[in-house]
XYZ file of C-alpha atoms in Angstrom:
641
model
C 117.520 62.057 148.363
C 113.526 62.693 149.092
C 112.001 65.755 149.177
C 109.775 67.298 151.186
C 108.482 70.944 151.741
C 107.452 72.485 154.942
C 105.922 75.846 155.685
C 107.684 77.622 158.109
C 108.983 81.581 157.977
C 109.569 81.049 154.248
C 112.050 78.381 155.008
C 112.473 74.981 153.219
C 114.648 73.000 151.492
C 116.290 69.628 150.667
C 115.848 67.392 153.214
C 115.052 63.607 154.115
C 111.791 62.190 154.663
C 110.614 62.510 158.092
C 113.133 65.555 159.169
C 111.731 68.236 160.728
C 115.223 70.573 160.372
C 114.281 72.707 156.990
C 116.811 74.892 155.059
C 116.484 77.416 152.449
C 115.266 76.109 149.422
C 118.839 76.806 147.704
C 120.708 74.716 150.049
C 120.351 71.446 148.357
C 122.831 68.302 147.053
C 125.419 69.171 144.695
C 125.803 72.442 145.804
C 129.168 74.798 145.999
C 130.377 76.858 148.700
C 132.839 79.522 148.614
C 136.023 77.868 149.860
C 137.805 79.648 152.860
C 134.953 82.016 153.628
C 132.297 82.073 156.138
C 128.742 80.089 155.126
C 125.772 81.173 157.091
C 123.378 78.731 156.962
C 119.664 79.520 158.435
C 116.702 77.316 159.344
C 114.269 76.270 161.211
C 113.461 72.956 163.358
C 111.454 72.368 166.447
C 111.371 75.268 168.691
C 114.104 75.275 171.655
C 115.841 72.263 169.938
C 119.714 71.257 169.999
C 120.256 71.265 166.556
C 123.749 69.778 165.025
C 125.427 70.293 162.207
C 128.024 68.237 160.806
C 130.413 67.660 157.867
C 133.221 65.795 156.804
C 135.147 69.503 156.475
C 135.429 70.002 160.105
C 136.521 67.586 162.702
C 133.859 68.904 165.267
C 129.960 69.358 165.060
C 128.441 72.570 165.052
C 125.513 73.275 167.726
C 122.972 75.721 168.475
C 119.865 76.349 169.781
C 116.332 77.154 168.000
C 114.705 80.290 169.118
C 110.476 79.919 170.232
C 109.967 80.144 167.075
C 112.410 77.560 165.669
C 114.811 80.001 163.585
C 118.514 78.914 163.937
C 121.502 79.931 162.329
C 125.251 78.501 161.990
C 127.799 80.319 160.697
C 130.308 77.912 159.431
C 133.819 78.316 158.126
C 134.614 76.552 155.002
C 137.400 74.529 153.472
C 139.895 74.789 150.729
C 138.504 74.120 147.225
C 137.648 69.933 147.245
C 135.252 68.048 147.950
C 132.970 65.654 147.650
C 131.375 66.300 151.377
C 128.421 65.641 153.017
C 126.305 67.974 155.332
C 124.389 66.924 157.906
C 121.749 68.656 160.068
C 119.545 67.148 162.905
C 117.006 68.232 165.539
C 116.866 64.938 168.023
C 113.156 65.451 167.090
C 113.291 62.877 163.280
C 115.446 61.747 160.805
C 118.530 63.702 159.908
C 118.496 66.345 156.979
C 121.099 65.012 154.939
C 123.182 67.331 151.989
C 125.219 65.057 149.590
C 128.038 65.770 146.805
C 128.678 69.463 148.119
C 131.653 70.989 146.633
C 134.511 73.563 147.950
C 135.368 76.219 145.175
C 135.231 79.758 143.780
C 131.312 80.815 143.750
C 129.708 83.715 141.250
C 126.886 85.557 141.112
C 125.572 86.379 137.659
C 122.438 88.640 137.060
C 120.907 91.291 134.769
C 118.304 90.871 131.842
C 118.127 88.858 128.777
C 122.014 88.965 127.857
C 122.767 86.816 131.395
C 119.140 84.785 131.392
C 120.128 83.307 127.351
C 120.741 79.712 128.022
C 122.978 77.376 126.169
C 120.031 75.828 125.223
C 115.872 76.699 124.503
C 116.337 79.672 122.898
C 117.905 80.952 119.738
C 121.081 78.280 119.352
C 124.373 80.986 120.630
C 127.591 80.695 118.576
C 128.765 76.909 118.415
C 125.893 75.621 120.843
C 125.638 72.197 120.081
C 129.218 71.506 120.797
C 128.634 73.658 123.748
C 126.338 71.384 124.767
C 127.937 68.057 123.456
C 130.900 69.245 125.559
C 129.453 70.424 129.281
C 130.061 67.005 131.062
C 132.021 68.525 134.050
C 130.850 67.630 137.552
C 133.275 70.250 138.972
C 131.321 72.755 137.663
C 127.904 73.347 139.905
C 124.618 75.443 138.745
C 121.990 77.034 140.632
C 119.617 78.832 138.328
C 117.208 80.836 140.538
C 113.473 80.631 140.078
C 111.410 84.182 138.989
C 109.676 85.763 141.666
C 108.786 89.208 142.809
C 108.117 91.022 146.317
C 107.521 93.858 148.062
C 109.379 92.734 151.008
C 112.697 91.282 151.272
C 112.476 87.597 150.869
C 115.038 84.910 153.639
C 114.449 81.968 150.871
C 114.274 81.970 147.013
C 112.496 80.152 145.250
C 114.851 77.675 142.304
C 114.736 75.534 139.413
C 115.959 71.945 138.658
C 115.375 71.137 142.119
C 118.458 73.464 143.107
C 121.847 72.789 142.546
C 122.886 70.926 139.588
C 126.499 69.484 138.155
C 126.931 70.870 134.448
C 126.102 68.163 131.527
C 124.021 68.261 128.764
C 120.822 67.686 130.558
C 121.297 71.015 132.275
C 122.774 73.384 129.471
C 119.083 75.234 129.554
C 121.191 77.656 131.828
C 122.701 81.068 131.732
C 125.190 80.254 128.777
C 127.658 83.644 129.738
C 127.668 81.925 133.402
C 128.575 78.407 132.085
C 131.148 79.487 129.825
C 132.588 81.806 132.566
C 132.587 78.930 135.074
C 133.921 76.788 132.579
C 136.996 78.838 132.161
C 137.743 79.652 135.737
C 137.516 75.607 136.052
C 140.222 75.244 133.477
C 142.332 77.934 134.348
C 142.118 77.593 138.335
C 141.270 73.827 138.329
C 139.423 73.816 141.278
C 135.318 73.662 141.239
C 133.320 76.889 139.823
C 130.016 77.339 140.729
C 127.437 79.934 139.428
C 124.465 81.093 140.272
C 122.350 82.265 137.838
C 119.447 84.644 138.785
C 118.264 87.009 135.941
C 115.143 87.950 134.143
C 114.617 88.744 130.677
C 113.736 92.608 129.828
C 113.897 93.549 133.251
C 114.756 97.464 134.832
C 117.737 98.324 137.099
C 115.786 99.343 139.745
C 114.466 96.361 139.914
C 117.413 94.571 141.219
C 117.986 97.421 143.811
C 116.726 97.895 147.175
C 114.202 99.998 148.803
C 117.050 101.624 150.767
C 119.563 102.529 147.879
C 116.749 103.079 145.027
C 114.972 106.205 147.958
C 118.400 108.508 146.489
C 117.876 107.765 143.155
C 115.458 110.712 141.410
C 112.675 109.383 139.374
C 111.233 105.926 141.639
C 109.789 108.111 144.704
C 105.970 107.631 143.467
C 106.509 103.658 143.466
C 108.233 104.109 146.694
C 106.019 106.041 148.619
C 103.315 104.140 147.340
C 104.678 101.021 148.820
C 105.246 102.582 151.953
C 101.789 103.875 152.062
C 100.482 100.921 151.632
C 102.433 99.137 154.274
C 104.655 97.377 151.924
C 101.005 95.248 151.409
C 99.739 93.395 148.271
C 96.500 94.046 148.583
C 97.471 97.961 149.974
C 99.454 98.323 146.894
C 97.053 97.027 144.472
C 94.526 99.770 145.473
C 96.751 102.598 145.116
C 97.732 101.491 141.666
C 94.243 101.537 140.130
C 94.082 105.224 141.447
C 97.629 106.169 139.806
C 97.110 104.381 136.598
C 93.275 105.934 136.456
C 95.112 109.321 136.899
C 98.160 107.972 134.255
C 95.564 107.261 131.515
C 93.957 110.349 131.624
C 97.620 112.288 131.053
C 98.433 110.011 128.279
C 94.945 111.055 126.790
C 96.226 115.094 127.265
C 98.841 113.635 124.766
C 96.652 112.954 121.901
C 95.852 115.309 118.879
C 92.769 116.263 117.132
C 92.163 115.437 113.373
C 89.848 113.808 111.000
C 89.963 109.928 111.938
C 88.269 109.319 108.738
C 90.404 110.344 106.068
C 93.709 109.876 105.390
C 95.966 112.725 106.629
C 98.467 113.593 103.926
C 100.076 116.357 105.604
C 103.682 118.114 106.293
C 103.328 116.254 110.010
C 102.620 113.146 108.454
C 105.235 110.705 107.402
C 105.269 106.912 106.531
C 106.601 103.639 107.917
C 106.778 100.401 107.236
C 104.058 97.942 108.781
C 104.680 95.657 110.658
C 107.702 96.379 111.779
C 109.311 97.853 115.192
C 109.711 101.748 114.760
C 112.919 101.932 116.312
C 114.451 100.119 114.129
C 113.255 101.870 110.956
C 111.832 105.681 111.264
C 111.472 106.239 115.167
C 114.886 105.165 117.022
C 114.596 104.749 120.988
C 110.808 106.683 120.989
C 108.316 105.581 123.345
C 105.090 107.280 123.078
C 101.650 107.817 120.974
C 101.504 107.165 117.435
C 98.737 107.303 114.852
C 99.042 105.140 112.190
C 96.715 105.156 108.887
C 96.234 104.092 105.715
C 93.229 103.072 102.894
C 92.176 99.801 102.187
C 90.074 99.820 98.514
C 87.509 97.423 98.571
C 85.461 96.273 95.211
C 81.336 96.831 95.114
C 80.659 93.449 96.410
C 82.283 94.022 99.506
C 80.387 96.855 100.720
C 77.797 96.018 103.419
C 79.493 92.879 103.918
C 81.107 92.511 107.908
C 84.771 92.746 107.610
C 87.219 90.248 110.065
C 90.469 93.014 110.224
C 93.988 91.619 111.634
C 95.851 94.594 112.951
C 98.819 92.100 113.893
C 100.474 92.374 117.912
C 100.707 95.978 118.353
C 103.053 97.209 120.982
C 101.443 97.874 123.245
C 98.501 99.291 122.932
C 95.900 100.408 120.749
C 92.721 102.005 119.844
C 91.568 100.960 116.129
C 88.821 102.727 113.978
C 87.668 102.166 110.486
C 86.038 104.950 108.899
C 86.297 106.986 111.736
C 84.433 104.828 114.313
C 86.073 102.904 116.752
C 86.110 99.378 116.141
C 88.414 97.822 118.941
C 91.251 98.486 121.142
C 93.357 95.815 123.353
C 96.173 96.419 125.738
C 98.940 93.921 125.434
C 102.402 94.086 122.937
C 102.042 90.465 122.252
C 98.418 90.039 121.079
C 97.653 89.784 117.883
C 94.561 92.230 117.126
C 91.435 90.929 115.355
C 88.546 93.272 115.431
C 85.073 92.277 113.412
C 83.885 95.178 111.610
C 79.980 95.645 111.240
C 78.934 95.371 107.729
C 77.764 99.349 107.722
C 80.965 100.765 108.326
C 82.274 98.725 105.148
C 82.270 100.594 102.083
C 83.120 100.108 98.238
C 85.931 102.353 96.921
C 88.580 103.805 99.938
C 88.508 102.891 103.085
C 90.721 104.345 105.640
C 92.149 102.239 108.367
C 93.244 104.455 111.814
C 95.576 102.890 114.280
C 96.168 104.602 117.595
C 99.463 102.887 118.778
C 100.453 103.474 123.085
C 104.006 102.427 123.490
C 105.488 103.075 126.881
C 108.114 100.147 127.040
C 110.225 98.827 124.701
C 109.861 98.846 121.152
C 106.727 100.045 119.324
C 104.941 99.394 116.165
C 103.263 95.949 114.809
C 105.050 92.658 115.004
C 104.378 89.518 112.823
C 104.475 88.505 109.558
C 103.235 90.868 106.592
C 100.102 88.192 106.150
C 99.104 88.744 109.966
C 97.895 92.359 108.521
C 95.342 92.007 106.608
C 91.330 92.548 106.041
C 89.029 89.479 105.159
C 85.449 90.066 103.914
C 83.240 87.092 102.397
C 86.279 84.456 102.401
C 88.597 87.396 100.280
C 92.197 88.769 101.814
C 93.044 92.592 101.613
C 96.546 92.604 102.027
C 97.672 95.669 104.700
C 101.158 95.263 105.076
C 103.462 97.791 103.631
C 104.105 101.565 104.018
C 101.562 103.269 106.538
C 101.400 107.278 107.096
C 102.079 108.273 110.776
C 102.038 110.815 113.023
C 103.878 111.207 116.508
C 101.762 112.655 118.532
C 102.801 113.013 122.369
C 106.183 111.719 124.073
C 105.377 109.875 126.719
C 109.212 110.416 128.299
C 107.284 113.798 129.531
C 105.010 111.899 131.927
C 105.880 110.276 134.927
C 106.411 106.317 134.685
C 103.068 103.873 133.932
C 102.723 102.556 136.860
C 103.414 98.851 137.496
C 101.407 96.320 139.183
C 102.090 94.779 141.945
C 103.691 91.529 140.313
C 105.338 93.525 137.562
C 109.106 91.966 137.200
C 109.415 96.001 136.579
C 108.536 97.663 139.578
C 111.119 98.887 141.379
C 112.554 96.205 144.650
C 111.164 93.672 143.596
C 113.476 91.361 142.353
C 115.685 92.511 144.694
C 113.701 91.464 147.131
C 112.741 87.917 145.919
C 115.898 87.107 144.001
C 118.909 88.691 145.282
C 118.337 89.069 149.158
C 117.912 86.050 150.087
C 121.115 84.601 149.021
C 123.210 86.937 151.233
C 123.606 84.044 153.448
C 126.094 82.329 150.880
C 129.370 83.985 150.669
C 130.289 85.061 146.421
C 133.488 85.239 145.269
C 131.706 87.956 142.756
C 128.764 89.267 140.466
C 128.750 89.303 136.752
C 125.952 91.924 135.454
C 124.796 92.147 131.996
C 122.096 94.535 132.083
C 121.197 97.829 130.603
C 119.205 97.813 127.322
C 115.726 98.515 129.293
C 117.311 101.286 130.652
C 118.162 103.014 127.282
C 116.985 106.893 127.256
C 117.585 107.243 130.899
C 121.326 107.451 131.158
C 121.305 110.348 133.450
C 119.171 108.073 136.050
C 121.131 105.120 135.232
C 124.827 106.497 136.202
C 123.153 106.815 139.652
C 121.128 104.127 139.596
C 123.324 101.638 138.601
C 126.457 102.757 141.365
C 123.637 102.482 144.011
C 122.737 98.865 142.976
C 126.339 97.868 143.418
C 126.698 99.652 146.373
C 123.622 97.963 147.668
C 124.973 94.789 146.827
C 127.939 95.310 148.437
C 126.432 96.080 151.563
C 124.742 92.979 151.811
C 127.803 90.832 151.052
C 131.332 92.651 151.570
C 131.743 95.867 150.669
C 135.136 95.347 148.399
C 133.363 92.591 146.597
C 134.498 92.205 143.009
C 131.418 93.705 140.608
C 132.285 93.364 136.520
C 129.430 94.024 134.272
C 129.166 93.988 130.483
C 129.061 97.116 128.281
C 126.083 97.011 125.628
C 126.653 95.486 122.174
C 125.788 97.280 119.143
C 122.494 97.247 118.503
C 120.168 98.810 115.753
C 120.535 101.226 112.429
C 124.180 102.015 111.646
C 125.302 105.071 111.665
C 128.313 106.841 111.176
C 127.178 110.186 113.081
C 124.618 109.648 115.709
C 125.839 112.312 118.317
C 122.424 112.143 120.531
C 122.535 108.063 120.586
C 120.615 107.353 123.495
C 122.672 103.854 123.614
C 125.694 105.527 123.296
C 124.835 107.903 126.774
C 123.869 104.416 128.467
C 126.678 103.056 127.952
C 129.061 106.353 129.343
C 126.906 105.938 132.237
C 127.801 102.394 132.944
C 131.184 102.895 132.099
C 130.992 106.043 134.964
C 130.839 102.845 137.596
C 134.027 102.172 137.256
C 134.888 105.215 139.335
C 133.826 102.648 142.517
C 136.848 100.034 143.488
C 136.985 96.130 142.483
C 134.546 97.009 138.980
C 135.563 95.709 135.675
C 133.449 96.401 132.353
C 134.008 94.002 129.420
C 134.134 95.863 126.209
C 131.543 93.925 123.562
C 130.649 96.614 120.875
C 132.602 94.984 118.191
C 129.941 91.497 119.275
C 126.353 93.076 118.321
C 124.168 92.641 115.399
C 121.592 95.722 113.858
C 118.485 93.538 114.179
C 119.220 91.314 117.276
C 119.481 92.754 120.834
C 121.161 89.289 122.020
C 124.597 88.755 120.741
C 125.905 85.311 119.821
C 128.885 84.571 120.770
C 128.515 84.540 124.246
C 131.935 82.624 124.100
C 133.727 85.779 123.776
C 131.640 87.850 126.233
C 132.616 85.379 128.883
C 136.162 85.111 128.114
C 136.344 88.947 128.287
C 134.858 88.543 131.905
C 136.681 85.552 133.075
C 139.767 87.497 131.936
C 139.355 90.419 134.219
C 138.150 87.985 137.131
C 141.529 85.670 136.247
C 143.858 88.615 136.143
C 142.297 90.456 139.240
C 141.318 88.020 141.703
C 143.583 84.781 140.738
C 146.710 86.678 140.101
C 146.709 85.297 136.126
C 149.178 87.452 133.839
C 145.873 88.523 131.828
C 145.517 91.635 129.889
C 141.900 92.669 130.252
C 141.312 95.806 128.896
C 142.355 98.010 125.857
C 144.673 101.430 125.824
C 142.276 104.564 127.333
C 142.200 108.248 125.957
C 143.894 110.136 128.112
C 144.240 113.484 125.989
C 142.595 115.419 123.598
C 144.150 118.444 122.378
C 142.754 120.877 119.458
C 145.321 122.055 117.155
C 143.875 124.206 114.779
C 141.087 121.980 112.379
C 142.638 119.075 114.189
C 141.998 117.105 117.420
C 144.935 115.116 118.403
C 144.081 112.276 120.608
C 146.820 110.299 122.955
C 146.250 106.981 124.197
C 148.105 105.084 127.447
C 149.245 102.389 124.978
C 149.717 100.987 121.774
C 146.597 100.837 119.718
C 145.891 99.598 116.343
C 142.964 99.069 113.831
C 141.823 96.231 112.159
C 142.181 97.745 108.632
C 143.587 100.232 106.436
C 141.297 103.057 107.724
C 140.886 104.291 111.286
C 137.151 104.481 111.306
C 134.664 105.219 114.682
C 135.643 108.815 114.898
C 133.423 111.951 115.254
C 134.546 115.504 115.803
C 132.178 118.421 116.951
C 132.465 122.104 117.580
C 131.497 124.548 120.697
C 127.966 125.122 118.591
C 127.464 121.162 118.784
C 128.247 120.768 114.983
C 129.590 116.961 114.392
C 130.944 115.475 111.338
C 132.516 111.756 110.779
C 136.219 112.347 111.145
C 138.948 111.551 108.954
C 141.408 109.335 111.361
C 145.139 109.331 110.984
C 147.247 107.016 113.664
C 150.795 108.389 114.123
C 153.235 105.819 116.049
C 151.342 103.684 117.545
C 149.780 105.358 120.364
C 148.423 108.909 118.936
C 145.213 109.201 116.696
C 145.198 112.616 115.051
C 141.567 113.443 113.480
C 139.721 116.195 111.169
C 136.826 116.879 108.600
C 136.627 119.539 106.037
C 133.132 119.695 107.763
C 134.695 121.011 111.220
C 136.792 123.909 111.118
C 137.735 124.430 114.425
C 137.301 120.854 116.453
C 136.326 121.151 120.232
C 134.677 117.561 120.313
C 135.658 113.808 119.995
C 134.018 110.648 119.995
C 134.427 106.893 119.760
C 132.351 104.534 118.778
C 129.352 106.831 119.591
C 126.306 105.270 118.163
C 123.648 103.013 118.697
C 125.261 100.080 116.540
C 128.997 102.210 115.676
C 131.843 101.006 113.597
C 134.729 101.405 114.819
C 138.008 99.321 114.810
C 140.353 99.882 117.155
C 142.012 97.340 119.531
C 144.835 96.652 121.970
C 147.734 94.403 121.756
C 145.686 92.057 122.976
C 143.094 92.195 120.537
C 140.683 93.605 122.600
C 138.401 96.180 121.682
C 139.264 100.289 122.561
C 135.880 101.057 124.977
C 133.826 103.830 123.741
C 134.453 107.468 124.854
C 133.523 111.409 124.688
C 136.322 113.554 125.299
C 133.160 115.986 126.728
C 131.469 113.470 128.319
């Protein structure tokens, strides 16, 4: 099939040379529609045209009329799960737009950040990928990987990749790997066509994937929001209201910054060291965004003094302000630059020289990345190695301003991909949404519980308001520890557990799946089996057990806490481990952890005399070992949380 592309109210699509009819860019061959449900399918052709619709589904065509402006719109029911059919559209004004090898099956929406966007293949290989890939013949199974886009308005088309719809094979396994292998068990458990759709972005916010609407009653987004409505909801109104805000952010993230001697190397109580490069939260500054001065000396023989100086600071995140000696010598904005400043031959000196860093990090981790040869001085041909421990000093929080503001093609600003990525497919009727999503929210768990309800709800209202929503709970991630009772991860994932007080949610429990040093889990085998089994059990009537035994009571006795569970639960060793008691003065201590029968966990520490407090699995990367019969793992909890 040819194809060509029309402007025309945002609508176009898949169509055959010399057709003036034009459909959303997602309607396209090979697609999959949600059997017995209602497809709405908008377009456009010539204004006040008949325009037909057929298909080998229905034993009558479908007709309407296009408006003055040519919008039209069917609304077409749709047939048990089968297929192949064909879809036909004309005008009476050129050729017909023709739709070939469209399925009938069960349809899912998958979105979120990095977690759903990890393909089977282009990025790190997941667990088992090239039989993954070796394996993903299956023409039953249908992709449509949305395209990346932002706007400030809702969008009626979205833009796609690989031409649209695809049928799963090896040539397209550079695709949402947590979608595949869901769809790929729903096809072998159901046997009837899966399709997913697959319309994430790496790194990305919450709020971005919620509405103007639903986001207004969430607290913290009514600067962006006003600002777009000031502006008209306009690119170019928009863009001149965020130079003013950022002008007025800069100068408050200057009122963070402290006063000291920039050219010598500050020894004092304040000052500690850190390992360079290197991200801080994952070595002396867990889940901080803020402003950091960094220093150390750099010794330089007699025949280097005088001499210009090429100085590799490495990619700091994000950005900084670098001095040698005291005077400035460069600063760049950007967490994935590398830094290379030249150094005028005056300010190089034999004997110590001290190197100052000013480090801005308001997203994501901070510090230096590379490789320990990326930091280094070079003067006349010679390398000065700089990698290794560096004194620092925090010196402002930037969690006590408001938000940098985001431009207006920031996947990070708030509607946007709502707008570009999620609203426009309205039109096809889901089955359900998969979420994975969360780790760029981290240190806003408060915001998030409300945040993240609001998004569903949103969702719901655009597709039916019962409409199955089962997200992933975050994986472990970052420094072990067995008592972390302010773990910022911990409190985001309480506050997406908290959605599960709205109906038709499901969480899948993958704690026990993380890794210390790498955000993206591998197996994303398991993560979509846990899915597929609450979507099998739930919505296919499959005798699945999806989720582990709850808490249901905790009860102090004395220097004990005795906790009761609504099922058998057991651990996967000798030792009970994961536990932490605390006291009414917000005292914790890792808990000693006796089971007794096979449903009651009785804990205590020598540490805690008089227990008010427990917690499970209650860190950034925890350790505990608990699981149901059905060797799934016991979710995280705080009996005061």
């Amino acid at each position: 099939m040819k194809r060509l592309f029309l402007a025309g109210m945002g609508l176009c699509g898949a169509m055959t040379l010399g057709a003036t009819v034009t459909l959303p860019k997602f309607f396209t061959d090979n697609m999959l529609v949600q059997r017995d449900a209602t497809l709405k399918i908008p377009g456009k052709a010539a204004p006040g045209a008949k325009v037909t619709f057929r298909t080998d589904w229905a034993e009558k065509p479908f007709t309407t009329k296009a408006d003055k402006e040519g919008n039209f719109k069917f609304e077409v029911p749709t047939p048990a799960a089968g297929g192949p059919y064909t879809m036909i559209f004309s005008d009476g004004t050129g050729d017909d737009l023709v739709l070939s090898n469209v399925l009938s099956g069960e349809l899912w929406l998958c979105s979120g950040q990095s977690n759903m966007e990890y393909p089977v293949k282009g990025w790190t290989e997941i667990y088992n990928g090239d039989e993954v890939v070796a394996t993903s013949q299956h023409p039953d199974i249908r992709l449509l990987q949305v395209r990346k886009n932002t706007s400030l308005t809702p969008l009626d088309d979205a833009e796609v990749n690989m031409g649209g719809w695809v049928e799963s094979s090896p040539a397209t396994m550079d695709f949402s790997a947590i979608a595949y292998l869901f769809a790929l068990r729903l096809h072998d458990e159901l046997g009837v066509p899966v399709g997913v759709i697959d319309s994430s972005w790496g790194g990305t916010y919450a709020e971005s994937w919620t509405g103007f609407d639903y986001l207004g009653g969430v607290p913290g987004f009514e600067d962006d929001l006003a600002s777009m409505k000031k502006a008209g909801f306009s690119e170019e109104g928009f863009r001149a209201d965020y130079s003013r805000r950022l002008e007025d952010w800069n100068r408050r993230v200057e009122g963070l910054d402290i006063t000291f001697d920039r050219g010598k190397l500050q020894t004092g109580d304040e000052w500690k060291t850190m390992p360079l490069p290197g991200v801080w939260e994952q070595s002396v500054l867990p889940d901080f965004d803020g402003m950091v001065w960094l220093q150390r000396t750099l010794t330089l023989p007699a025949e280097a003094a005088g001499k210009p100086m090429e100085l590799h600071v490495g990619a700091v995140d994000d950005n900084d302000l670098t001095l040698v000696n005291g005077t400035v010598v460069g600063s760049t904005e950007g967490w994935n630059l590398p830094r290379v400043y030249q150094v005028p031959g005056n300010l190089v000196k034999a004997g110590e020289n001290v190197i100052s860093v000013r480090v801005l990090d308001y997203i994501g981790s901070g510090g230096v990345h590379g490789r320990p040869e990326d930091l280094c001085a070079i003067i006349d041909g010679v390398t000065y190695p700089l990698a290794g421990d560096w004194n620092y000093r925090i010196a402002g929080d930037i969690t006590s301003l408001p938000r940098r503001p985001e431009m207006v093609d920031s996947p990070h600003l708030p509607t946007t991909l709502y707008n570009a990525m999620i609203h426009p497919l309205q039109v096809m009727p889901v089955k359900g949404v998969l979420w994975y999503q969360g780790c760029s929210n981290v240190g806003r768990d408060k915001q998030y519980e409300v945040l993240f309800q609001s998004l569903i709800k949103d969702w719901r209202h655009l597709w039916h308001e019962d409409m199955p929503f089962y997200f992933v709970q975050l994986t472990g991630f970052q420094t072990p520890k067995n008592v972390q009772p302010e773990s910022t991860w911990a409190l985001l994932r309480n506050s997406q557990a908290k959605a599960l007080s709205l109906p038709n949610t499901g969480m899948a429990v993958t704690l026990d799946l993380g890794h210390p040093t790498d955000i993206h889990p591998a197996d994303k085998q398991e993560i979509a089996r846990r899915l597929s089994l609450i979507a099998l059990a739930r919505d296919y009537g499959k005798d699945y057990v999806y989720s582990a035994p709850e808490c249901v009571s905790a009860t102090a006795h004395g220097n004990k806490m005795v906790l009761k569970f609504n099922g058998p639960v057991k651990p996967t060793s000798t030792a009970v481990t994961g536990f932490i008691i605390g006291d009414k003065n917000g005292k914790f201590a890792y808990a000693n952890a006796r089971l007794e029968g096979d449903d009651t966990v009785v804990l205590s520490s020598p540490l805690i005399e008089s227990p008010t407090v427990a917690r499970y699995n209650w860190a950034d990367y925890p350790g505990g070992n608990l699981y149901g019969p059905a060797n799934l793992p016991v979710a995280p909890f705080a009996t005061d949380k």
